[in-house]
Short mmCIF file of C-alpha atoms in Angstrom, two decimals:
data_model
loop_
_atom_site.label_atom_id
_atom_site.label_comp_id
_atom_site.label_asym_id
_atom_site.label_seq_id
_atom_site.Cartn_x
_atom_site.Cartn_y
_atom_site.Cartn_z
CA UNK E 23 140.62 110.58 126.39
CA UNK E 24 138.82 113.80 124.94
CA UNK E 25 140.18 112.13 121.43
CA UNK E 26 138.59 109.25 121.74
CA UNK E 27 134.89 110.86 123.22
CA UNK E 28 134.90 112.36 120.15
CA UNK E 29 135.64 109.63 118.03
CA UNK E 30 132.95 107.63 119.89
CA UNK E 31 130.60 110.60 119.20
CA UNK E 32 131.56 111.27 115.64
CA UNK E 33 130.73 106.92 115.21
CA UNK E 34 127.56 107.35 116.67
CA UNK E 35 125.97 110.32 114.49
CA UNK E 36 127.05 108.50 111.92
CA UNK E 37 125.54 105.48 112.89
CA UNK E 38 122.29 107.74 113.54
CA UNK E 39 122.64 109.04 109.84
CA UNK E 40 122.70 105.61 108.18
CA UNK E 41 120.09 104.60 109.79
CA UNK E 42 118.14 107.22 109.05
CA UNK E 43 118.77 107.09 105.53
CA UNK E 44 117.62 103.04 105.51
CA UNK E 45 114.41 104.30 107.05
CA UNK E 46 114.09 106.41 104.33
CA UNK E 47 115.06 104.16 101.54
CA UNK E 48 112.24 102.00 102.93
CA UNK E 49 109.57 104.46 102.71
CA UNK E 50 110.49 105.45 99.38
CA UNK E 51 110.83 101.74 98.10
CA UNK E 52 106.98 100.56 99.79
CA UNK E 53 105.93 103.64 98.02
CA UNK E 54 107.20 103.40 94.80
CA UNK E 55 105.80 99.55 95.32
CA UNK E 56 102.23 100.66 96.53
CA UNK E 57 101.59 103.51 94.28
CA UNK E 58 103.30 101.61 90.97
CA UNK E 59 101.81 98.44 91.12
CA UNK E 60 100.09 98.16 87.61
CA UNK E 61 102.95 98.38 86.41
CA UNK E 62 105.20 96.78 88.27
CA UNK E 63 103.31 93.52 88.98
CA UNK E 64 103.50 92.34 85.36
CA UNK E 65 107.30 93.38 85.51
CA UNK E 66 107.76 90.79 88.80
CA UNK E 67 105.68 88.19 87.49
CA UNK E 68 107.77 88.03 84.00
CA UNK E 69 111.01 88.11 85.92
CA UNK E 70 110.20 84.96 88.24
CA UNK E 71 108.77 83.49 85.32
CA UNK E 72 112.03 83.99 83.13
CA UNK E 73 113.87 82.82 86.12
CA UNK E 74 112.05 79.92 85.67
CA UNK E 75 112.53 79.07 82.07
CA UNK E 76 116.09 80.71 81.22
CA UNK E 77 118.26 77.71 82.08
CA UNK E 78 115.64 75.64 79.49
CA UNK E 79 116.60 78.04 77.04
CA UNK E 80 119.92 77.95 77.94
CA UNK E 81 120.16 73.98 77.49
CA UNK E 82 117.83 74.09 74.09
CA UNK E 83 120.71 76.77 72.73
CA UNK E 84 123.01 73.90 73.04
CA UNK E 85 121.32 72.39 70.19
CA UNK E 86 121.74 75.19 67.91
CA UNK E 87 118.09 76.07 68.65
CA UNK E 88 117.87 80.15 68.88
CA UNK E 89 116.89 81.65 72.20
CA UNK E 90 113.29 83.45 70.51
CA UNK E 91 112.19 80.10 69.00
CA UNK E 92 112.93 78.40 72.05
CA UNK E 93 110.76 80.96 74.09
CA UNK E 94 108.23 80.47 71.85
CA UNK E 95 108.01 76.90 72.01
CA UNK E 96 108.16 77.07 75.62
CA UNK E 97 105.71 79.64 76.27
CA UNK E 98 103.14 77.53 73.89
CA UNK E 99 103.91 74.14 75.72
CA UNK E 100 103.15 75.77 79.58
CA UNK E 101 100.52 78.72 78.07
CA UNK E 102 98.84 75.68 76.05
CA UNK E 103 97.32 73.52 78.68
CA UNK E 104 96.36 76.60 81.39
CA UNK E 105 94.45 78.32 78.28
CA UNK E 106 92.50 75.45 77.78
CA UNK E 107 91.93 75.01 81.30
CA UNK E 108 90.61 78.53 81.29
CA UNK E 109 88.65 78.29 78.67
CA UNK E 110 86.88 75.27 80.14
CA UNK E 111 86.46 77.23 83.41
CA UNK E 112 85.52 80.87 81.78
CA UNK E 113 81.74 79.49 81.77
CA UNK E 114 81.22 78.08 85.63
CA UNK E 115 83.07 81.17 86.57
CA UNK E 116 81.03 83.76 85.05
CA UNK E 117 77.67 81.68 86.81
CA UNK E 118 79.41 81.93 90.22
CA UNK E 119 79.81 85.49 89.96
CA UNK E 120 76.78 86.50 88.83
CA UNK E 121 75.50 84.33 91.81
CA UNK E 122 77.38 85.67 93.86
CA UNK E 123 74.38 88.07 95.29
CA UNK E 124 72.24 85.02 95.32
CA UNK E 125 74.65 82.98 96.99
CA UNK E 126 75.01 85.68 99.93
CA UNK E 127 71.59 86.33 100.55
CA UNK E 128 70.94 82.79 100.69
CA UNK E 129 73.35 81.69 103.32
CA UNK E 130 72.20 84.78 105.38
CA UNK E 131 68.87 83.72 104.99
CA UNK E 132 70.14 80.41 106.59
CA UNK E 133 72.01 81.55 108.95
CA UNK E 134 68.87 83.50 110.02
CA UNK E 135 67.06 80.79 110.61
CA UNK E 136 69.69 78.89 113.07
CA UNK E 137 69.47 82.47 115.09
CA UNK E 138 66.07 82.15 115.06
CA UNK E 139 66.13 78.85 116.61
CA UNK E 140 68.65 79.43 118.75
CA UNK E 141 67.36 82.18 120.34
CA UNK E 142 65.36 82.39 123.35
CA UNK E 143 61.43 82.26 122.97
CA UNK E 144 60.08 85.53 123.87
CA UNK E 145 57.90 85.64 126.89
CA UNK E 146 54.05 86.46 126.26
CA UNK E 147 53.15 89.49 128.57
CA UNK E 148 49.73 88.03 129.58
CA UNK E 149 46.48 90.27 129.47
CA UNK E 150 44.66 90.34 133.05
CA UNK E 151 40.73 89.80 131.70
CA UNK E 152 38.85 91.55 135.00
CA UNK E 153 36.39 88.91 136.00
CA UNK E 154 32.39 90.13 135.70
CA UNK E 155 31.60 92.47 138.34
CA UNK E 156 28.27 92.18 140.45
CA UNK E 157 25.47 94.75 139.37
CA UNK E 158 26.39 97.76 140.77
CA UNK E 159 23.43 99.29 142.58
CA UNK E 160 22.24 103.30 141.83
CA UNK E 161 23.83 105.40 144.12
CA UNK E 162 23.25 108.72 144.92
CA UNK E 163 20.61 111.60 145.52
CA UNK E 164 17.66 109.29 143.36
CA UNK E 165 18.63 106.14 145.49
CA UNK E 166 18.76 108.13 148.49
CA UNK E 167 14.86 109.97 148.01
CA UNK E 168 13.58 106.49 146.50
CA UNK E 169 12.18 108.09 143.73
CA UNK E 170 12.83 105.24 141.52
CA UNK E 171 13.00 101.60 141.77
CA UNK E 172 16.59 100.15 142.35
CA UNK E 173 18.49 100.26 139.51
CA UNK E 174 21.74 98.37 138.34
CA UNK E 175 24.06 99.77 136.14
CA UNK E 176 26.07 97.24 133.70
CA UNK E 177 29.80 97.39 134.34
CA UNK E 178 31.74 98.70 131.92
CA UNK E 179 32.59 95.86 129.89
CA UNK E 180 36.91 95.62 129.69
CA UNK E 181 39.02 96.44 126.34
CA UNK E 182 39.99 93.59 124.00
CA UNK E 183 43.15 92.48 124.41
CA UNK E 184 45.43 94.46 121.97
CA UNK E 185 46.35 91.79 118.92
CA UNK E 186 49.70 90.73 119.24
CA UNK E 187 51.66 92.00 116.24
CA UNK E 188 54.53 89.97 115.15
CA UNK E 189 57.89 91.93 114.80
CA UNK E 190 58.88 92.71 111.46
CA UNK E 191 62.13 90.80 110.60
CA UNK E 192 65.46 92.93 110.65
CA UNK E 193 66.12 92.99 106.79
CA UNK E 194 69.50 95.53 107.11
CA UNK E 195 72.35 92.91 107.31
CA UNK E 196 70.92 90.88 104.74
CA UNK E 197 70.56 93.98 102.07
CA UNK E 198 74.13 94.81 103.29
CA UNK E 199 75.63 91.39 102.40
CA UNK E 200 73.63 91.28 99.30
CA UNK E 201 75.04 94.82 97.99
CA UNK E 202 78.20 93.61 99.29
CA UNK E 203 78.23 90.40 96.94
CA UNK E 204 77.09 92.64 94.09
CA UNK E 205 79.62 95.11 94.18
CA UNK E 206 81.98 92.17 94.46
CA UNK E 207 80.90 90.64 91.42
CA UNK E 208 81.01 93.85 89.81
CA UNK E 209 84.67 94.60 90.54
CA UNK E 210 85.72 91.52 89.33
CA UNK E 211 83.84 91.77 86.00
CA UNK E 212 85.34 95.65 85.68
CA UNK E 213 88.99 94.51 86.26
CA UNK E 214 88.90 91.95 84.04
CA UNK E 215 89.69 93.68 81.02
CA UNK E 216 92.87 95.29 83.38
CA UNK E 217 93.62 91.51 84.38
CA UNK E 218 93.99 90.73 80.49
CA UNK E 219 95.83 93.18 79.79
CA UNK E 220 98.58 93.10 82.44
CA UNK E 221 98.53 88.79 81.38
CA UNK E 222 99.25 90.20 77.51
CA UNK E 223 102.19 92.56 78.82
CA UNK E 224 103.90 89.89 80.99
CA UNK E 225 103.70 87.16 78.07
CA UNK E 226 105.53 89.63 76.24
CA UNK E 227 107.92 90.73 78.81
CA UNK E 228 109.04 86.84 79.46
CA UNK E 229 109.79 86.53 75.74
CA UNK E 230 111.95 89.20 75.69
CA UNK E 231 114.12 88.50 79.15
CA UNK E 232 114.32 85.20 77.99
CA UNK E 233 116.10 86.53 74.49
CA UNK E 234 117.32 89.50 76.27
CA UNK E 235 117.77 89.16 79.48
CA UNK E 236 121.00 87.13 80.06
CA UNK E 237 122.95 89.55 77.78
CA UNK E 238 121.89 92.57 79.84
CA UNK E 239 122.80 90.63 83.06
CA UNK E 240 126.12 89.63 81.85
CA UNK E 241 126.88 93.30 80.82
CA UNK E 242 125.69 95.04 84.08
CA UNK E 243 128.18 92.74 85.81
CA UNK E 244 131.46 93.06 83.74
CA UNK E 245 130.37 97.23 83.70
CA UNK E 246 128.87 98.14 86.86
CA UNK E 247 131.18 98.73 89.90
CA UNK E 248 129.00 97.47 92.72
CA UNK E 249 130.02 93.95 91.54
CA UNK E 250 133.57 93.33 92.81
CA UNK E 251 134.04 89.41 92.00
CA UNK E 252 132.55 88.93 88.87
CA UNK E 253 132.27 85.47 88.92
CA UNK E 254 130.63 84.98 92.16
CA UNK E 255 127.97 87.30 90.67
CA UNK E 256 127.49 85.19 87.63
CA UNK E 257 127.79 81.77 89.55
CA UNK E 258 124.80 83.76 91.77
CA UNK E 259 122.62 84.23 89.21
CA UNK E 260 123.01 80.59 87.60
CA UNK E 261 122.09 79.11 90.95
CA UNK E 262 119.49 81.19 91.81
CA UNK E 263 117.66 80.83 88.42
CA UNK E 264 118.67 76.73 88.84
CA UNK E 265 116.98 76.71 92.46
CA UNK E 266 114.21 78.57 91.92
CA UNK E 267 113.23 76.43 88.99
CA UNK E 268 113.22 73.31 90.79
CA UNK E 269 111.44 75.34 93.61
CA UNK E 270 108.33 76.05 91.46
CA UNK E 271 108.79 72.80 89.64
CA UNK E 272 107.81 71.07 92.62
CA UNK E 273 105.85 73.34 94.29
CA UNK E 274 103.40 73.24 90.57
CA UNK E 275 103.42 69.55 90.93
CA UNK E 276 102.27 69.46 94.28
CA UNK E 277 99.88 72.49 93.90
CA UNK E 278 98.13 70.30 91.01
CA UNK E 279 98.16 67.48 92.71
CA UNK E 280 96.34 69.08 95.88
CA UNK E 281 93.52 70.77 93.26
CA UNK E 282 93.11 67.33 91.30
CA UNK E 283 92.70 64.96 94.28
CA UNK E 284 89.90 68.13 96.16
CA UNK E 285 88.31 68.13 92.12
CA UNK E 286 87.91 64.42 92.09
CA UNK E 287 86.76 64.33 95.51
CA UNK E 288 84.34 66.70 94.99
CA UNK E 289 83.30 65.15 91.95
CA UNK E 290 82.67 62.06 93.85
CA UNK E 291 80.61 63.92 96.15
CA UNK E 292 78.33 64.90 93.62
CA UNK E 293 79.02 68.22 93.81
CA UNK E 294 79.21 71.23 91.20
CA UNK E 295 81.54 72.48 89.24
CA UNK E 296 84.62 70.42 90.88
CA UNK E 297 86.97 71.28 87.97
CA UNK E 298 86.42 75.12 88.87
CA UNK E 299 86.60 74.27 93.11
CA UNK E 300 90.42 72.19 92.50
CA UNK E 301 91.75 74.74 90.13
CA UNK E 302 90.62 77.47 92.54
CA UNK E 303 92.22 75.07 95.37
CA UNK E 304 95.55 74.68 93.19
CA UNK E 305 95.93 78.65 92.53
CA UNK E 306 95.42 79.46 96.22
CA UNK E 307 97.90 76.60 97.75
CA UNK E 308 100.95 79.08 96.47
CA UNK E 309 100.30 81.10 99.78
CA UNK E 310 100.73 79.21 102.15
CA UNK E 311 98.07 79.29 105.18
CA UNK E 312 95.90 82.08 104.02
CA UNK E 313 95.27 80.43 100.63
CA UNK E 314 94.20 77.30 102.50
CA UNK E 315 91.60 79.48 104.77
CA UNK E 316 90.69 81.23 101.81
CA UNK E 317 89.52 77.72 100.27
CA UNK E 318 87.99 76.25 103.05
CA UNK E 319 86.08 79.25 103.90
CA UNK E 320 84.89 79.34 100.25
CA UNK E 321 84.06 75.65 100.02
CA UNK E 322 81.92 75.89 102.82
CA UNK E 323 79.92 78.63 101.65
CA UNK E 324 79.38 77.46 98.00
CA UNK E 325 78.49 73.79 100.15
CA UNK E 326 76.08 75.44 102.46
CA UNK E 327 74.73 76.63 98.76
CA UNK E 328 74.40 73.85 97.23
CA UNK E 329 72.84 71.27 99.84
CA UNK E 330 71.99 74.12 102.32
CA UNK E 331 72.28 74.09 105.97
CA UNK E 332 72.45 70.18 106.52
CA UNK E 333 75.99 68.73 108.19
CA UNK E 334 76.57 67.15 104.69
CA UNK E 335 77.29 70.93 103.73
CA UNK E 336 80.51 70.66 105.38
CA UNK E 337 81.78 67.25 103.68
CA UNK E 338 83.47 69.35 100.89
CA UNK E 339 85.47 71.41 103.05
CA UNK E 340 86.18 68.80 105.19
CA UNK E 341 87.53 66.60 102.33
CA UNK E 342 89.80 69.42 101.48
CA UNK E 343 91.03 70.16 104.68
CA UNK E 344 92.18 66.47 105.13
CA UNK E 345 93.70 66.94 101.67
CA UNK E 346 95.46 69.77 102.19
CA UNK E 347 96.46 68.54 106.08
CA UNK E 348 98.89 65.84 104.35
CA UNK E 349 100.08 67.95 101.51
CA UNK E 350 101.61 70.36 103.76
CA UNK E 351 102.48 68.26 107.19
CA UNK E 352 103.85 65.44 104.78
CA UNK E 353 104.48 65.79 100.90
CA UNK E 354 105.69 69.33 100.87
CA UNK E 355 108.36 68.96 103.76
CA UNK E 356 109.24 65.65 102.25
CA UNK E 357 109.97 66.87 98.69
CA UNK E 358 111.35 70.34 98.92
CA UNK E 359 113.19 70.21 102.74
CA UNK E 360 115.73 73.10 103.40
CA UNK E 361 113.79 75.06 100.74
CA UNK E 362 110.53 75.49 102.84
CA UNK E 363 112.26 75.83 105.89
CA UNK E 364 111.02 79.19 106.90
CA UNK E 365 109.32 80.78 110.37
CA UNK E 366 105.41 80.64 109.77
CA UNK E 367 105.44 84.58 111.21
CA UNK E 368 107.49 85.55 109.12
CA UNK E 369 105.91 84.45 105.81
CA UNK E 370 102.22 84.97 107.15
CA UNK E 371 104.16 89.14 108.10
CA UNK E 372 105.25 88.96 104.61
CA UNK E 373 102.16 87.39 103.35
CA UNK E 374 99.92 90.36 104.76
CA UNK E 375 102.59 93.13 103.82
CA UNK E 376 102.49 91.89 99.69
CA UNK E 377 98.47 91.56 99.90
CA UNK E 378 98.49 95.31 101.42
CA UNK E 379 100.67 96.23 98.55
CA UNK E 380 99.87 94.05 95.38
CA UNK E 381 96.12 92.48 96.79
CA UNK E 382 95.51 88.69 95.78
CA UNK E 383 98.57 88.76 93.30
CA UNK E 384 100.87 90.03 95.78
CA UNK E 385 99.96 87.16 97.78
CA UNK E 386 100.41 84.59 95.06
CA UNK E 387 103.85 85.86 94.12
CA UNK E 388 105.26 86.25 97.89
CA UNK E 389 106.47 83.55 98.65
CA UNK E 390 108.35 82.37 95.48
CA UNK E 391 109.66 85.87 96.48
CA UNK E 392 110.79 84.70 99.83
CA UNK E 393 112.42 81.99 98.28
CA UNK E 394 114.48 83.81 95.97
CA UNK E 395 115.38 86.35 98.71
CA UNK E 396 116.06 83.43 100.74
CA UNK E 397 118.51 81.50 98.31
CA UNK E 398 120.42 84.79 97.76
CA UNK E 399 121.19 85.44 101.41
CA UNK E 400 122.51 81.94 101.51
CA UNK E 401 125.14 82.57 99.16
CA UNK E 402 125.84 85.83 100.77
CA UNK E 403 128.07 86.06 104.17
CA UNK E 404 127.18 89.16 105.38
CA UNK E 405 123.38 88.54 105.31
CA UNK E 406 123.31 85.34 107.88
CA UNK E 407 122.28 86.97 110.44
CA UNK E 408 119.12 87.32 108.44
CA UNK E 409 119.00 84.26 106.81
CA UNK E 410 118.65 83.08 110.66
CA UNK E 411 116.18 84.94 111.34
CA UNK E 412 114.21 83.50 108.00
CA UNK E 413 114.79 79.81 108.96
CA UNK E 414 114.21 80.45 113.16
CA UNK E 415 112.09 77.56 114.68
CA UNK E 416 110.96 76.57 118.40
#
């Protein structure tokens, strides 16, 4: 009995101590994440995108084609056509940000206006005007002796009314939002350099996992002990880069699709810069939910901009919100199924912990995260219980 109390005892303080290590372990890896993230961002970005691309290199090697040309040619047939998109979109760009202060005091300045008519008139106090008084006879000692003739005296005529001074308008929020849109458009012009740089050290990071990389992997797994069946490892790796491939195949396709139809829409609708408003739409759609608000929210402002505060403001965002309504309620489930099968609270939790971490590329990058993590636990027994927990519906 007293054996076995202190077996029980003995399991649960060690129980207590692994679990305190994990919470540990967790700290140190959200810090290393958080405080690390110029450098590791590139680092993640090349390794999904060599994901990606290794099993083309793989089937180009077959025809004697080495693994650095075929890199090359790769990275010049899917770099080609997004560096000419961005050159054709570095100009409207550049005008939106500078306008950016514009932009925001003029929808303030709109908005103003709706409070103003929307609010209650204000009530005029109204000035009591005392009506002429009688001639006020002399009163007194002199009226009293009769030493003069009666007198009047003239009333005292009443003040003016005091000029009614019209309130001077409340200017604060609107220099707020104005400095806000500023110092917006300024931190985006400042990082840019950063941004360029961190693109030129992931280009060159992709090239070399894609020579590289599957030699190191294959060595860590014959050498490393953690590994116990070596082929399940390798067979792991092959599927995961083969899924994930088809994952963002399809998930590109449909992202491009979503920007082109909201461009041409927009272009139909007469309005500006469409090519800039679909590839903004396109780049967004890889988080799901908050890069749709995102859009909406910005195609509304730039319409209110644009037409100003008239109902045909909102036919842009409307347009995309229908657009983006069938992508993801039918083309999306349709074409990738099991793959996007995933609780909406946990990937708008996960959503919110990578943009607290990483900011906008963090939340780009998430889910294509998620999905990896997701296709690994699947081919891992003693991680269902989380895999559930992933894929849990009504």
């Amino acid at each position: 009995m007293a054996e076995s109390a202190k077996g029980s005892g003995a399991d649960l303080k060690r129980y207590s101590r692994i679990r305190g290590n994990s919470a540990l372990l967790f700290i140190a890896v959200v810090y290393t994440l958080y405080f690390a993230s110029s450098l590791l961002i590139p680092t993640v970005i090349a390794l999904l995108i060599a994901l990606q691309l290794s099993p083309l290199v793989t089937f180009l090697q077959r025809f004697y084609l080495p693994r650095s040309v075929s890199a090359a040619l790769l990275l010049v047939a899917i770099g080609g056509p997004f560096t000419f998109l961005g050159m054709q979109l570095v100009e409207p760009t550049q005008k939106w940000i500078e306008r950016v202060p514009e932009v925001t005091a003029k929808v303030n300045q709109q908005l103003t206006k709706v409070a103003e008519v929307l609010a209650p008139a204000e009530q005029e106090i109204p000035v009591i005007v005392p009506a002429s008084q009688p001639p006020q006879k002399k009163t007194g000692i002199r009226s009293l002796f009769g030493w003069f003739d009666e007198e009047t005296v003239d009333p005292v005529p009443p003040p003016p009314p005091a000029a009614a001074v019209a309130p001077e308008p409340n200017t604060a929020v609107a220099d707020q939002l104005v400095i806000g849109g500023l110092e917006l458009a300024m931190k985006v012009m400042a990082e840019a350099p950063v941004f360029l740089a961190q693109c030129l050290v992931c280009i060159i990071l992709v090239v070399f996992l894609l020579v590289y990389g599957p030699g190191i992997y294959r060595t860590a797994i014959e050498v490393l002990p953690w590994f116990q069946d070596k082929a399940a490892a390798a067979q792991l790796v092959t599927d995961t880069q083969r899924e994930l491939s088809f994952y963002m195949l399809y998930i590109s396709v449909i992202n491009a699709g979503l920007g082109l139809a909201t461009a041409t829409v927009l272009w139909l609708l007469d309005f500006e810069d469409p090519l800039l408003w679909g590839s903004m739409v396109a780049l967004l759609n890889f988080a799901p939910y908050v890069g749709s608000i995102f859009s909406f929210l910005v195609l509304c402002i730039a319409g209110v901009e644009q037409y100003g505060l008239v109902w045909e403001a909102l036919l842009p965002a409307l347009a995309f919100f229908i657009l983006n309504s069938i992508e993801s309620q039918l083309v999306t489930p349709a074409v990738l199924g099991r793959n996007m099968r995933m609780n909406p609270l946990v990937i708008m939790l996960w959503l919110m912990l990578w943009g607290w971490l990483w900011g906008m590329a963090g939340v780009l990058i998430a889910v294509p995260l998620m999905v990896c993590i997701k296709l690994i636990l699947s081919r891992t027994a003693s991680f269902d219980s989380w895999l559930k927990l992933i894929e849990s519906r009504d």
